[in-house]
JSON list of C-alpha atoms in Angstrom, two decimals:
[
{"chain": "A", "resi": 1, "resn": "MET", "atom": "CA", "xyz": [59.21, 29.64, -53.27]},
{"chain": "A", "resi": 2, "resn": "ALA", "atom": "CA", "xyz": [58.28, 26.06, -54.22]},
{"chain": "A", "resi": 3, "resn": "GLN", "atom": "CA", "xyz": [56.12, 26.38, -50.65]},
{"chain": "A", "resi": 4, "resn": "LEU", "atom": "CA", "xyz": [54.11, 29.32, -52.05]},
{"chain": "A", "resi": 5, "resn": "ARG", "atom": "CA", "xyz": [53.65, 27.92, -55.23]},
{"chain": "A", "resi": 6, "resn": "LEU", "atom": "CA", "xyz": [52.01, 24.93, -53.62]},
{"chain": "A", "resi": 7, "resn": "HIS", "atom": "CA", "xyz": [49.93, 27.03, -51.35]},
{"chain": "A", "resi": 8, "resn": "LEU", "atom": "CA", "xyz": [48.47, 29.22, -54.53]},
{"chain": "A", "resi": 9, "resn": "ASP", "atom": "CA", "xyz": [48.18, 25.87, -56.73]},
{"chain": "A", "resi": 10, "resn": "LEU", "atom": "CA", "xyz": [46.05, 24.55, -53.71]},
{"chain": "A", "resi": 11, "resn": "ALA", "atom": "CA", "xyz": [43.83, 27.82, -53.15]},
{"chain": "A", "resi": 12, "resn": "GLU", "atom": "CA", "xyz": [43.19, 27.31, -57.24]},
{"chain": "A", "resi": 13, "resn": "THR", "atom": "CA", "xyz": [42.40, 23.84, -57.14]},
{"chain": "A", "resi": 14, "resn": "ALA", "atom": "CA", "xyz": [40.00, 24.47, -53.99]},
{"chain": "A", "resi": 15, "resn": "LYS", "atom": "CA", "xyz": [38.37, 27.66, -56.01]},
{"chain": "A", "resi": 16, "resn": "GLN", "atom": "CA", "xyz": [37.66, 25.38, -59.04]},
{"chain": "A", "resi": 17, "resn": "TYR", "atom": "CA", "xyz": [36.04, 22.67, -56.66]},
{"chain": "A", "resi": 18, "resn": "ALA", "atom": "CA", "xyz": [33.98, 24.89, -55.38]},
{"chain": "A", "resi": 19, "resn": "ILE", "atom": "CA", "xyz": [32.56, 26.52, -58.45]},
{"chain": "A", "resi": 20, "resn": "GLU", "atom": "CA", "xyz": [31.98, 22.99, -60.19]},
{"chain": "A", "resi": 21, "resn": "HIS", "atom": "CA", "xyz": [30.20, 21.66, -57.16]},
{"chain": "A", "resi": 22, "resn": "PHE", "atom": "CA", "xyz": [28.66, 24.84, -56.00]},
{"chain": "A", "resi": 23, "resn": "LYS", "atom": "CA", "xyz": [25.12, 23.08, -55.26]},
{"chain": "A", "resi": 24, "resn": "ASP", "atom": "CA", "xyz": [26.83, 20.91, -52.80]},
{"chain": "A", "resi": 25, "resn": "VAL", "atom": "CA", "xyz": [29.11, 24.23, -50.95]},
{"chain": "A", "resi": 26, "resn": "ILE", "atom": "CA", "xyz": [25.83, 26.04, -50.54]},
{"chain": "A", "resi": 27, "resn": "GLU", "atom": "CA", "xyz": [24.44, 23.27, -48.50]},
{"chain": "A", "resi": 28, "resn": "GLY", "atom": "CA", "xyz": [27.48, 23.50, -45.95]},
{"chain": "A", "resi": 29, "resn": "GLU", "atom": "CA", "xyz": [27.82, 25.74, -43.02]},
{"chain": "A", "resi": 30, "resn": "GLU", "atom": "CA", "xyz": [31.05, 27.07, -44.30]},
{"chain": "A", "resi": 31, "resn": "PHE", "atom": "CA", "xyz": [28.99, 28.78, -47.36]},
{"chain": "A", "resi": 32, "resn": "LEU", "atom": "CA", "xyz": [27.36, 30.96, -44.80]},
{"chain": "A", "resi": 33, "resn": "HIS", "atom": "CA", "xyz": [30.98, 32.70, -43.59]},
{"chain": "A", "resi": 34, "resn": "ILE", "atom": "CA", "xyz": [32.42, 33.41, -47.33]},
{"chain": "A", "resi": 35, "resn": "SER", "atom": "CA", "xyz": [33.15, 36.64, -48.11]},
{"chain": "A", "resi": 36, "resn": "PRO", "atom": "CA", "xyz": [31.72, 39.01, -50.68]},
{"chain": "A", "resi": 37, "resn": "GLU", "atom": "CA", "xyz": [34.51, 38.85, -52.63]},
{"chain": "A", "resi": 38, "resn": "VAL", "atom": "CA", "xyz": [34.26, 35.11, -52.63]},
{"chain": "A", "resi": 39, "resn": "PHE", "atom": "CA", "xyz": [30.62, 35.16, -53.45]},
{"chain": "A", "resi": 40, "resn": "GLN", "atom": "CA", "xyz": [31.36, 37.67, -56.17]},
{"chain": "A", "resi": 41, "resn": "ILE", "atom": "CA", "xyz": [33.95, 34.92, -57.78]},
{"chain": "A", "resi": 42, "resn": "PHE", "atom": "CA", "xyz": [31.40, 32.58, -57.68]},
{"chain": "A", "resi": 43, "resn": "LEU", "atom": "CA", "xyz": [28.66, 34.53, -59.08]},
{"chain": "A", "resi": 44, "resn": "ASP", "atom": "CA", "xyz": [31.05, 35.29, -62.14]},
{"chain": "A", "resi": 45, "resn": "SER", "atom": "CA", "xyz": [32.25, 32.23, -62.72]},
{"chain": "A", "resi": 46, "resn": "PRO", "atom": "CA", "xyz": [30.32, 30.92, -66.29]},
{"chain": "A", "resi": 47, "resn": "TYR", "atom": "CA", "xyz": [30.88, 27.22, -64.79]},
{"chain": "A", "resi": 48, "resn": "LEU", "atom": "CA", "xyz": [29.09, 27.49, -61.59]},
{"chain": "A", "resi": 49, "resn": "GLY", "atom": "CA", "xyz": [27.72, 23.97, -60.74]},
{"chain": "A", "resi": 50, "resn": "CYS", "atom": "CA", "xyz": [24.32, 25.20, -59.81]},
{"chain": "A", "resi": 51, "resn": "ASP", "atom": "CA", "xyz": [20.98, 23.39, -61.19]},
{"chain": "A", "resi": 52, "resn": "ASN", "atom": "CA", "xyz": [19.22, 26.28, -61.31]},
{"chain": "A", "resi": 53, "resn": "ASN", "atom": "CA", "xyz": [18.52, 30.06, -60.69]},
{"chain": "A", "resi": 54, "resn": "GLY", "atom": "CA", "xyz": [16.25, 29.01, -57.90]},
{"chain": "A", "resi": 55, "resn": "HIS", "atom": "CA", "xyz": [18.75, 27.38, -55.77]},
{"chain": "A", "resi": 56, "resn": "LEU", "atom": "CA", "xyz": [21.25, 30.23, -56.25]},
{"chain": "A", "resi": 57, "resn": "LEU", "atom": "CA", "xyz": [18.63, 32.90, -55.30]},
{"chain": "A", "resi": 58, "resn": "ARG", "atom": "CA", "xyz": [17.94, 31.07, -52.25]},
{"chain": "A", "resi": 59, "resn": "ALA", "atom": "CA", "xyz": [21.66, 30.66, -51.46]},
{"chain": "A", "resi": 60, "resn": "LEU", "atom": "CA", "xyz": [21.92, 34.47, -51.86]},
{"chain": "A", "resi": 61, "resn": "ILE", "atom": "CA", "xyz": [19.05, 35.26, -49.23]},
{"chain": "A", "resi": 62, "resn": "GLU", "atom": "CA", "xyz": [20.55, 32.76, -46.91]},
{"chain": "A", "resi": 63, "resn": "TRP", "atom": "CA", "xyz": [24.09, 34.14, -46.94]},
{"chain": "A", "resi": 64, "resn": "THR", "atom": "CA", "xyz": [22.92, 37.84, -46.85]},
{"chain": "A", "resi": 65, "resn": "ALA", "atom": "CA", "xyz": [20.69, 37.00, -43.84]},
{"chain": "A", "resi": 66, "resn": "HIS", "atom": "CA", "xyz": [23.67, 35.33, -42.16]},
{"chain": "A", "resi": 67, "resn": "ASP", "atom": "CA", "xyz": [25.12, 38.61, -41.51]},
{"chain": "A", "resi": 68, "resn": "GLU", "atom": "CA", "xyz": [22.64, 41.30, -43.01]},
{"chain": "A", "resi": 69, "resn": "ALA", "atom": "CA", "xyz": [24.37, 44.35, -41.72]},
{"chain": "A", "resi": 70, "resn": "LYS", "atom": "CA", "xyz": [27.56, 43.52, -43.58]},
{"chain": "A", "resi": 71, "resn": "ARG", "atom": "CA", "xyz": [25.97, 41.83, -46.74]},
{"chain": "A", "resi": 72, "resn": "ARG", "atom": "CA", "xyz": [22.91, 43.85, -47.43]},
{"chain": "A", "resi": 73, "resn": "PRO", "atom": "CA", "xyz": [25.01, 46.54, -49.60]},
{"chain": "A", "resi": 74, "resn": "TRP", "atom": "CA", "xyz": [25.87, 43.52, -51.93]},
{"chain": "A", "resi": 75, "resn": "LEU", "atom": "CA", "xyz": [22.37, 42.17, -52.17]},
{"chain": "A", "resi": 76, "resn": "LEU", "atom": "CA", "xyz": [21.23, 44.37, -55.07]},
{"chain": "A", "resi": 77, "resn": "SER", "atom": "CA", "xyz": [24.36, 44.05, -57.38]},
{"chain": "A", "resi": 78, "resn": "PHE", "atom": "CA", "xyz": [24.81, 40.12, -56.55]},
{"chain": "A", "resi": 79, "resn": "MET", "atom": "CA", "xyz": [20.90, 39.71, -57.36]},
{"chain": "A", "resi": 80, "resn": "ASP", "atom": "CA", "xyz": [21.33, 41.05, -60.66]},
{"chain": "A", "resi": 81, "resn": "LYS", "atom": "CA", "xyz": [23.59, 38.61, -61.47]},
{"chain": "A", "resi": 82, "resn": "ILE", "atom": "CA", "xyz": [20.95, 35.88, -61.32]},
{"chain": "A", "resi": 83, "resn": "ASN", "atom": "CA", "xyz": [18.41, 35.37, -63.92]},
{"chain": "A", "resi": 84, "resn": "LEU", "atom": "CA", "xyz": [15.16, 36.10, -62.08]},
{"chain": "A", "resi": 85, "resn": "GLU", "atom": "CA", "xyz": [12.93, 35.02, -65.13]},
{"chain": "A", "resi": 86, "resn": "GLU", "atom": "CA", "xyz": [14.09, 31.82, -64.60]},
{"chain": "A", "resi": 87, "resn": "VAL", "atom": "CA", "xyz": [13.36, 31.00, -61.12]},
{"chain": "A", "resi": 88, "resn": "VAL", "atom": "CA", "xyz": [9.87, 29.26, -60.30]},
{"chain": "A", "resi": 89, "resn": "PRO", "atom": "CA", "xyz": [6.99, 31.25, -58.92]},
{"chain": "A", "resi": 90, "resn": "GLN", "atom": "CA", "xyz": [7.21, 29.58, -55.76]},
{"chain": "A", "resi": 91, "resn": "ILE", "atom": "CA", "xyz": [10.62, 30.20, -54.95]},
{"chain": "A", "resi": 92, "resn": "LEU", "atom": "CA", "xyz": [10.30, 33.89, -55.97]},
{"chain": "A", "resi": 93, "resn": "ILE", "atom": "CA", "xyz": [7.28, 34.19, -53.53]},
{"chain": "A", "resi": 94, "resn": "GLU", "atom": "CA", "xyz": [9.28, 32.66, -50.84]},
{"chain": "A", "resi": 95, "resn": "VAL", "atom": "CA", "xyz": [12.28, 34.95, -51.21]},
{"chain": "A", "resi": 96, "resn": "ILE", "atom": "CA", "xyz": [9.68, 38.04, -51.48]},
{"chain": "A", "resi": 97, "resn": "GLN", "atom": "CA", "xyz": [8.23, 37.03, -48.14]},
{"chain": "A", "resi": 98, "resn": "HIS", "atom": "CA", "xyz": [11.78, 36.44, -46.77]},
{"chain": "A", "resi": 99, "resn": "PRO", "atom": "CA", "xyz": [12.47, 39.17, -43.79]},
{"chain": "A", "resi": 100, "resn": "ILE", "atom": "CA", "xyz": [15.58, 40.35, -45.64]},
{"chain": "A", "resi": 101, "resn": "ILE", "atom": "CA", "xyz": [13.26, 41.68, -48.36]},
{"chain": "A", "resi": 102, "resn": "THR", "atom": "CA", "xyz": [10.14, 42.55, -46.63]},
{"chain": "A", "resi": 103, "resn": "ASN", "atom": "CA", "xyz": [12.52, 44.55, -43.71]},
{"chain": "A", "resi": 104, "resn": "GLY", "atom": "CA", "xyz": [14.81, 46.32, -46.25]},
{"chain": "A", "resi": 105, "resn": "GLU", "atom": "CA", "xyz": [14.84, 48.30, -49.76]},
{"chain": "A", "resi": 106, "resn": "SER", "atom": "CA", "xyz": [11.34, 48.14, -51.35]},
{"chain": "A", "resi": 107, "resn": "ASN", "atom": "CA", "xyz": [13.85, 48.38, -54.57]},
{"chain": "A", "resi": 108, "resn": "LEU", "atom": "CA", "xyz": [14.51, 44.51, -54.03]},
{"chain": "A", "resi": 109, "resn": "GLU", "atom": "CA", "xyz": [10.84, 43.66, -53.46]},
{"chain": "A", "resi": 110, "resn": "LYS", "atom": "CA", "xyz": [9.52, 45.46, -56.72]},
{"chain": "A", "resi": 111, "resn": "LEU", "atom": "CA", "xyz": [12.51, 43.73, -58.39]},
{"chain": "A", "resi": 112, "resn": "LEU", "atom": "CA", "xyz": [11.24, 40.06, -57.32]},
{"chain": "A", "resi": 113, "resn": "ARG", "atom": "CA", "xyz": [7.48, 41.16, -57.69]},
{"chain": "A", "resi": 114, "resn": "ASP", "atom": "CA", "xyz": [8.36, 42.36, -61.48]},
{"chain": "A", "resi": 115, "resn": "SER", "atom": "CA", "xyz": [10.15, 39.10, -62.27]},
{"chain": "A", "resi": 116, "resn": "LEU", "atom": "CA", "xyz": [7.35, 36.96, -60.58]},
{"chain": "A", "resi": 117, "resn": "THR", "atom": "CA", "xyz": [4.89, 39.14, -62.89]},
{"chain": "A", "resi": 118, "resn": "ASN", "atom": "CA", "xyz": [7.15, 38.33, -65.87]},
{"chain": "A", "resi": 119, "resn": "VAL", "atom": "CA", "xyz": [7.62, 34.74, -65.16]},
{"chain": "A", "resi": 120, "resn": "LEU", "atom": "CA", "xyz": [3.67, 34.26, -64.47]},
{"chain": "A", "resi": 121, "resn": "SER", "atom": "CA", "xyz": [2.93, 36.30, -67.67]},
{"chain": "A", "resi": 122, "resn": "SER", "atom": "CA", "xyz": [4.78, 34.16, -70.09]},
{"chain": "A", "resi": 123, "resn": "LYS", "atom": "CA", "xyz": [3.35, 31.23, -68.12]},
{"chain": "A", "resi": 124, "resn": "PHE", "atom": "CA", "xyz": [-0.12, 32.38, -68.78]},
{"chain": "A", "resi": 125, "resn": "ASP", "atom": "CA", "xyz": [0.53, 34.53, -71.80]},
{"chain": "A", "resi": 126, "resn": "SER", "atom": "CA", "xyz": [-3.18, 34.99, -72.50]},
{"chain": "A", "resi": 127, "resn": "LEU", "atom": "CA", "xyz": [-4.08, 36.32, -69.06]},
{"chain": "A", "resi": 128, "resn": "ASP", "atom": "CA", "xyz": [-4.30, 40.20, -69.21]},
{"chain": "A", "resi": 129, "resn": "PRO", "atom": "CA", "xyz": [-2.49, 41.85, -66.38]},
{"chain": "A", "resi": 130, "resn": "SER", "atom": "CA", "xyz": [-5.07, 41.70, -63.86]},
{"chain": "A", "resi": 131, "resn": "GLU", "atom": "CA", "xyz": [-5.33, 38.22, -63.90]},
{"chain": "A", "resi": 132, "resn": "VAL", "atom": "CA", "xyz": [-1.74, 37.62, -63.42]},
{"chain": "A", "resi": 133, "resn": "GLU", "atom": "CA", "xyz": [-2.08, 39.93, -60.34]},
{"chain": "A", "resi": 134, "resn": "GLN", "atom": "CA", "xyz": [-4.82, 37.32, -59.02]},
{"chain": "A", "resi": 135, "resn": "ARG", "atom": "CA", "xyz": [-2.73, 34.53, -59.98]},
{"chain": "A", "resi": 136, "resn": "LEU", "atom": "CA", "xyz": [0.36, 35.90, -57.77]},
{"chain": "A", "resi": 137, "resn": "LEU", "atom": "CA", "xyz": [-1.96, 36.82, -55.05]},
{"chain": "A", "resi": 138, "resn": "HIS", "atom": "CA", "xyz": [-3.49, 33.22, -55.20]},
{"chain": "A", "resi": 139, "resn": "LEU", "atom": "CA", "xyz": [0.18, 31.56, -55.36]},
{"chain": "A", "resi": 140, "resn": "GLN", "atom": "CA", "xyz": [1.31, 34.18, -51.89]},
{"chain": "A", "resi": 141, "resn": "SER", "atom": "CA", "xyz": [-1.79, 32.69, -49.97]},
{"chain": "A", "resi": 142, "resn": "GLN", "atom": "CA", "xyz": [-1.13, 29.07, -50.93]},
{"chain": "A", "resi": 143, "resn": "GLN", "atom": "CA", "xyz": [2.76, 29.85, -49.97]},
{"chain": "A", "resi": 144, "resn": "SER", "atom": "CA", "xyz": [2.14, 31.55, -46.61]},
{"chain": "A", "resi": 145, "resn": "ARG", "atom": "CA", "xyz": [0.01, 28.08, -45.55]},
{"chain": "A", "resi": 146, "resn": "CYS", "atom": "CA", "xyz": [3.02, 26.04, -46.06]},
{"chain": "A", "resi": 147, "resn": "PHE", "atom": "CA", "xyz": [5.07, 27.84, -43.64]}
]
């Protein structure tokens, strides 16, 4: 029984470490192999050690791309847990252009585009929607030149 308790304590300690150091965890190859259930635990943690939602969004996209067939069904529900309004426009554009999004459901692309438009609107709140759309197209053209 003590052996079992030791293993459970060790597993809990490892989970807490991963949550607190999530930014470091997502940079490792092992991250791409975690199960959706474990990813769910990370996203549900109020103490997730991640600097910003842009890092979290990128990690989600890369994790999904690693095993798209099995992970695509989780993508939208996981994305709902990320505050896309706090993601900088450049990262939103990068994600919108990722094959996971462009080759998949249009709902995901629409969700990301709407978030991007809202972010740009808040940054340029004096602009009308057509000007926001023009800035969006300009940012996208700049981003595509970087790749």
